[in-house]
Coordinates of N, CA and C in Angstrom, one line a residue:
M218 N 114.5 78.2 150.6 CA 116.0 78.6 150.2 C 116.1 78.2 148.5
K219 N 116.1 76.4 149.0 CA 116.1 75.8 147.9 C 115.1 75.9 146.9
T220 N 113.8 76.5 146.7 CA 112.3 76.8 146.4 C 112.8 78.3 145.5
S221 N 113.9 78.9 146.2 CA 114.0 80.1 145.1 C 114.6 80.0 144.2
A222 N 115.4 78.8 144.7 CA 117.5 78.4 143.8 C 116.3 77.7 142.7
S223 N 115.3 77.0 143.1 CA 114.8 76.2 141.8 C 114.4 76.9 140.9
V224 N 113.1 77.9 141.1 CA 112.7 78.7 140.5 C 113.1 79.8 139.5
N225 N 114.6 80.8 140.0 CA 115.4 81.3 139.3 C 115.8 80.1 138.0
A226 N 115.9 78.8 138.1 CA 117.0 78.6 137.3 C 115.9 77.9 136.1
L227 N 114.2 77.3 137.0 CA 113.8 77.5 136.0 C 113.4 78.8 135.0
L228 N 113.2 79.9 135.4 CA 112.9 81.2 135.4 C 113.7 81.6 134.1
A229 N 115.7 80.7 134.4 CA 116.8 81.1 133.8 C 116.5 80.6 132.3
L230 N 115.8 78.7 133.0 CA 116.0 77.9 131.2 C 114.6 78.8 130.2
A231 N 113.2 78.9 130.8 CA 112.8 79.4 130.3 C 113.0 80.0 129.5
A232 N 113.6 81.6 129.7 CA 114.0 82.5 129.2 C 114.9 82.3 127.9
L233 N 115.9 81.2 128.6 CA 116.6 80.7 127.5 C 116.7 79.8 126.1
A234 N 115.0 79.1 126.7 CA 113.8 77.9 125.4 C 112.7 79.5 124.6
L235 N 112.6 80.4 125.5 CA 112.7 82.2 124.5 C 113.6 83.0 123.3
V236 N 113.9 82.6 123.8 CA 115.0 83.4 123.1 C 116.5 82.2 122.1
A237 N 116.5 81.0 122.1 CA 117.1 80.0 121.3 C 116.3 80.2 119.9
P238 N 115.4 80.3 119.5 CA 114.5 80.5 118.4 C 115.0 81.7 117.9
L239 N 114.8 82.9 118.3 CA 115.0 84.0 118.0 C 116.6 83.4 117.3
L240 N 117.3 83.4 118.5 CA 118.4 84.0 117.5 C 118.6 82.4 117.1
S241 N 118.5 81.7 116.4 CA 119.0 80.4 115.8 C 117.8 81.0 114.1
G242 N 117.2 82.0 114.4 CA 115.8 82.1 113.4 C 116.5 83.0 112.6
C243 N 118.1 83.3 112.5 CA 118.6 84.0 111.6 C 119.2 84.0 110.6
S244 N 119.2 84.8 109.7 CA 119.5 84.2 108.5 C 120.9 83.8 108.4
P245 N 121.8 83.3 107.4 CA 123.3 83.6 106.9 C 124.2 84.8 106.3
V246 N 124.6 85.3 105.9 CA 125.2 86.5 106.0 C 125.8 85.7 104.3
T247 N 125.0 86.5 103.7 CA 125.4 85.9 102.2 C 126.0 87.4 100.9
Y248 N 126.9 87.2 100.3 CA 127.4 88.3 99.9 C 128.0 88.3 98.1
K249 N 126.9 88.4 97.3 CA 126.8 89.0 95.8 C 128.0 89.8 95.2
T250 N 128.8 89.6 94.3 CA 130.3 90.1 93.8 C 130.2 91.1 92.8
V251 N 130.0 91.9 92.6 CA 129.3 92.9 92.1 C 131.1 93.4 91.1
C252 N 130.3 93.8 89.6 CA 131.7 93.7 88.5 C 131.3 94.2 88.3
P253 N 132.4 95.2 87.5 CA 132.7 96.4 87.2 C 131.7 96.5 85.3
T254 N 131.6 97.3 85.2 CA 130.9 97.5 83.7 C 131.8 98.0 83.1
L255 N 131.9 96.3 81.7 CA 132.8 97.1 80.1 C 132.2 97.7 79.3
V256 N 133.6 98.5 79.4 CA 132.9 100.0 78.5 C 133.0 98.9 76.9
P257 N 131.6 99.5 75.8 CA 132.3 98.3 74.6 C 132.5 99.6 73.7
Y258 N 133.7 98.7 73.2 CA 134.4 99.8 72.0 C 133.4 99.1 70.1
S259 N 133.0 99.6 69.4 CA 132.9 98.6 68.1 C 133.8 97.8 67.3
I260 N 132.9 98.1 66.1 CA 134.2 97.3 65.6 C 135.2 98.3 64.3
T261 N 134.7 99.6 64.5 CA 135.1 100.4 63.8 C 136.9 101.2 65.1
Q262 N 136.5 101.2 66.3 CA 137.4 101.5 67.2 C 138.0 100.6 67.6
Q263 N 137.9 99.7 67.6 CA 139.1 98.5 68.2 C 140.2 98.4 66.7
T264 N 139.1 98.9 65.5 CA 139.7 98.5 64.3 C 141.4 99.6 63.2
Q265 N 140.3 100.6 64.9 CA 141.4 102.1 64.4 C 142.3 101.8 65.9
L266 N 142.4 100.8 67.0 CA 143.1 100.8 68.1 C 144.2 100.2 67.3
A267 N 143.9 99.2 66.2 CA 144.6 97.8 65.8 C 145.3 98.3 65.2
E268 N 145.4 99.6 64.1 CA 146.0 100.5 63.3 C 147.1 101.4 64.2
E269 N 146.4 101.6 65.3 CA 147.2 102.7 65.9 C 148.0 102.1 66.4
L270 N 147.8 100.7 67.1 CA 149.5 100.3 68.0 C 149.9 99.9 66.8
V271 N 149.5 99.4 65.7 CA 151.2 99.0 64.7 C 151.9 99.9 64.3
A272 N 150.6 101.1 63.8 CA 151.7 102.3 63.9 C 153.0 103.0 64.8
A273 N 152.5 102.4 66.1 CA 153.9 102.8 66.5 C 154.4 101.4 67.9
P274 N 155.0 100.9 66.1 CA 156.6 99.6 67.4 C 156.4 100.4 68.2
D275 N 157.3 101.2 68.5 CA 158.5 101.9 69.3 C 157.2 102.4 69.8
A276 N 156.8 102.6 70.7 CA 156.0 102.8 72.2 C 155.0 101.3 72.6
P277 N 156.2 100.2 73.4 CA 156.2 100.0 74.0 C 155.6 99.7 75.6
M278 N 155.8 100.7 76.4 CA 154.7 101.0 77.5 C 153.6 101.2 77.0
L279 N 153.4 101.4 75.8 CA 151.7 101.5 75.6 C 151.1 99.6 75.2
H280 N 152.2 99.6 74.7 CA 152.0 97.8 73.8 C 151.4 97.7 75.9
Q281 N 152.0 97.9 76.2 CA 151.8 97.2 77.4 C 150.8 97.0 78.1
V282 N 150.9 99.1 78.2 CA 149.2 99.4 79.1 C 147.9 99.1 77.8
V283 N 147.9 98.0 77.1 CA 147.2 98.2 76.1 C 147.3 96.8 76.7
R284 N 148.0 95.8 77.1 CA 148.1 94.5 76.8 C 147.4 93.7 78.4
D285 N 147.9 94.5 79.7 CA 147.0 94.8 80.7 C 145.4 95.4 80.9
Y286 N 145.1 96.2 80.0 CA 143.5 96.9 80.0 C 142.5 95.6 79.3
A287 N 143.2 94.6 78.7 CA 142.6 93.6 78.1 C 142.5 92.5 78.9
G288 N 144.0 92.2 79.9 CA 143.6 91.2 80.8 C 142.3 91.5 82.1
L289 N 142.2 93.0 81.7 CA 141.5 93.4 82.9 C 139.7 92.9 82.5
R290 N 139.8 93.5 81.1 CA 138.7 93.2 80.1 C 138.3 92.0 80.8
D291 N 139.2 90.6 80.1 CA 138.8 89.6 80.1 C 138.6 88.9 81.7
Q292 N 139.2 89.7 82.8 CA 139.1 88.9 84.1 C 137.0 90.1 84.6
V293 N 137.2 91.0 83.8 CA 136.0 91.4 84.0 C 134.2 90.5 83.3
R294 N 134.7 90.4 82.5 CA 134.2 88.8 81.3 C 134.3 87.4 82.6
A295 N 135.0 87.0 83.3 CA 134.5 85.8 84.0 C 134.4 86.4 85.0
C296 N 134.4 87.4 86.0 CA 133.5 87.8 86.4 C 132.0 87.7 86.6
Q297 N 131.7 88.3 85.2 CA 130.5 88.6 85.4 C 129.8 87.4 84.9
A298 N 130.8 85.9 83.9 CA 129.9 84.8 82.9 C 129.4 84.2 84.6
K299 N 130.2 84.4 85.7 CA 129.3 83.1 87.3 C 128.5 83.9 87.1
G300 N 128.0 85.0 87.2 CA 127.5 86.1 88.1 C 125.4 85.7 87.3
K301 N 125.6 85.0 86.2 CA 125.0 84.6 85.0 C 124.5 83.2 86.2

């Protein structure tokens, strides 16, 4: 019976020796950050927006939303710069 047990142990070690390289050969998971795409605005459009904001000083919510959007655009630019 000892021979059977040692043969089984030897077969188990041989199987482990064959499987271990297959398991260790897996490449690590890599993640890629995908940044949103910015909508480009022409100088004319930017000038028109600035004029409309100056013309509407009594619209604080509009001004807040535009500031928030500008901040988001800055974050997207930073994300895109890291990806280069």
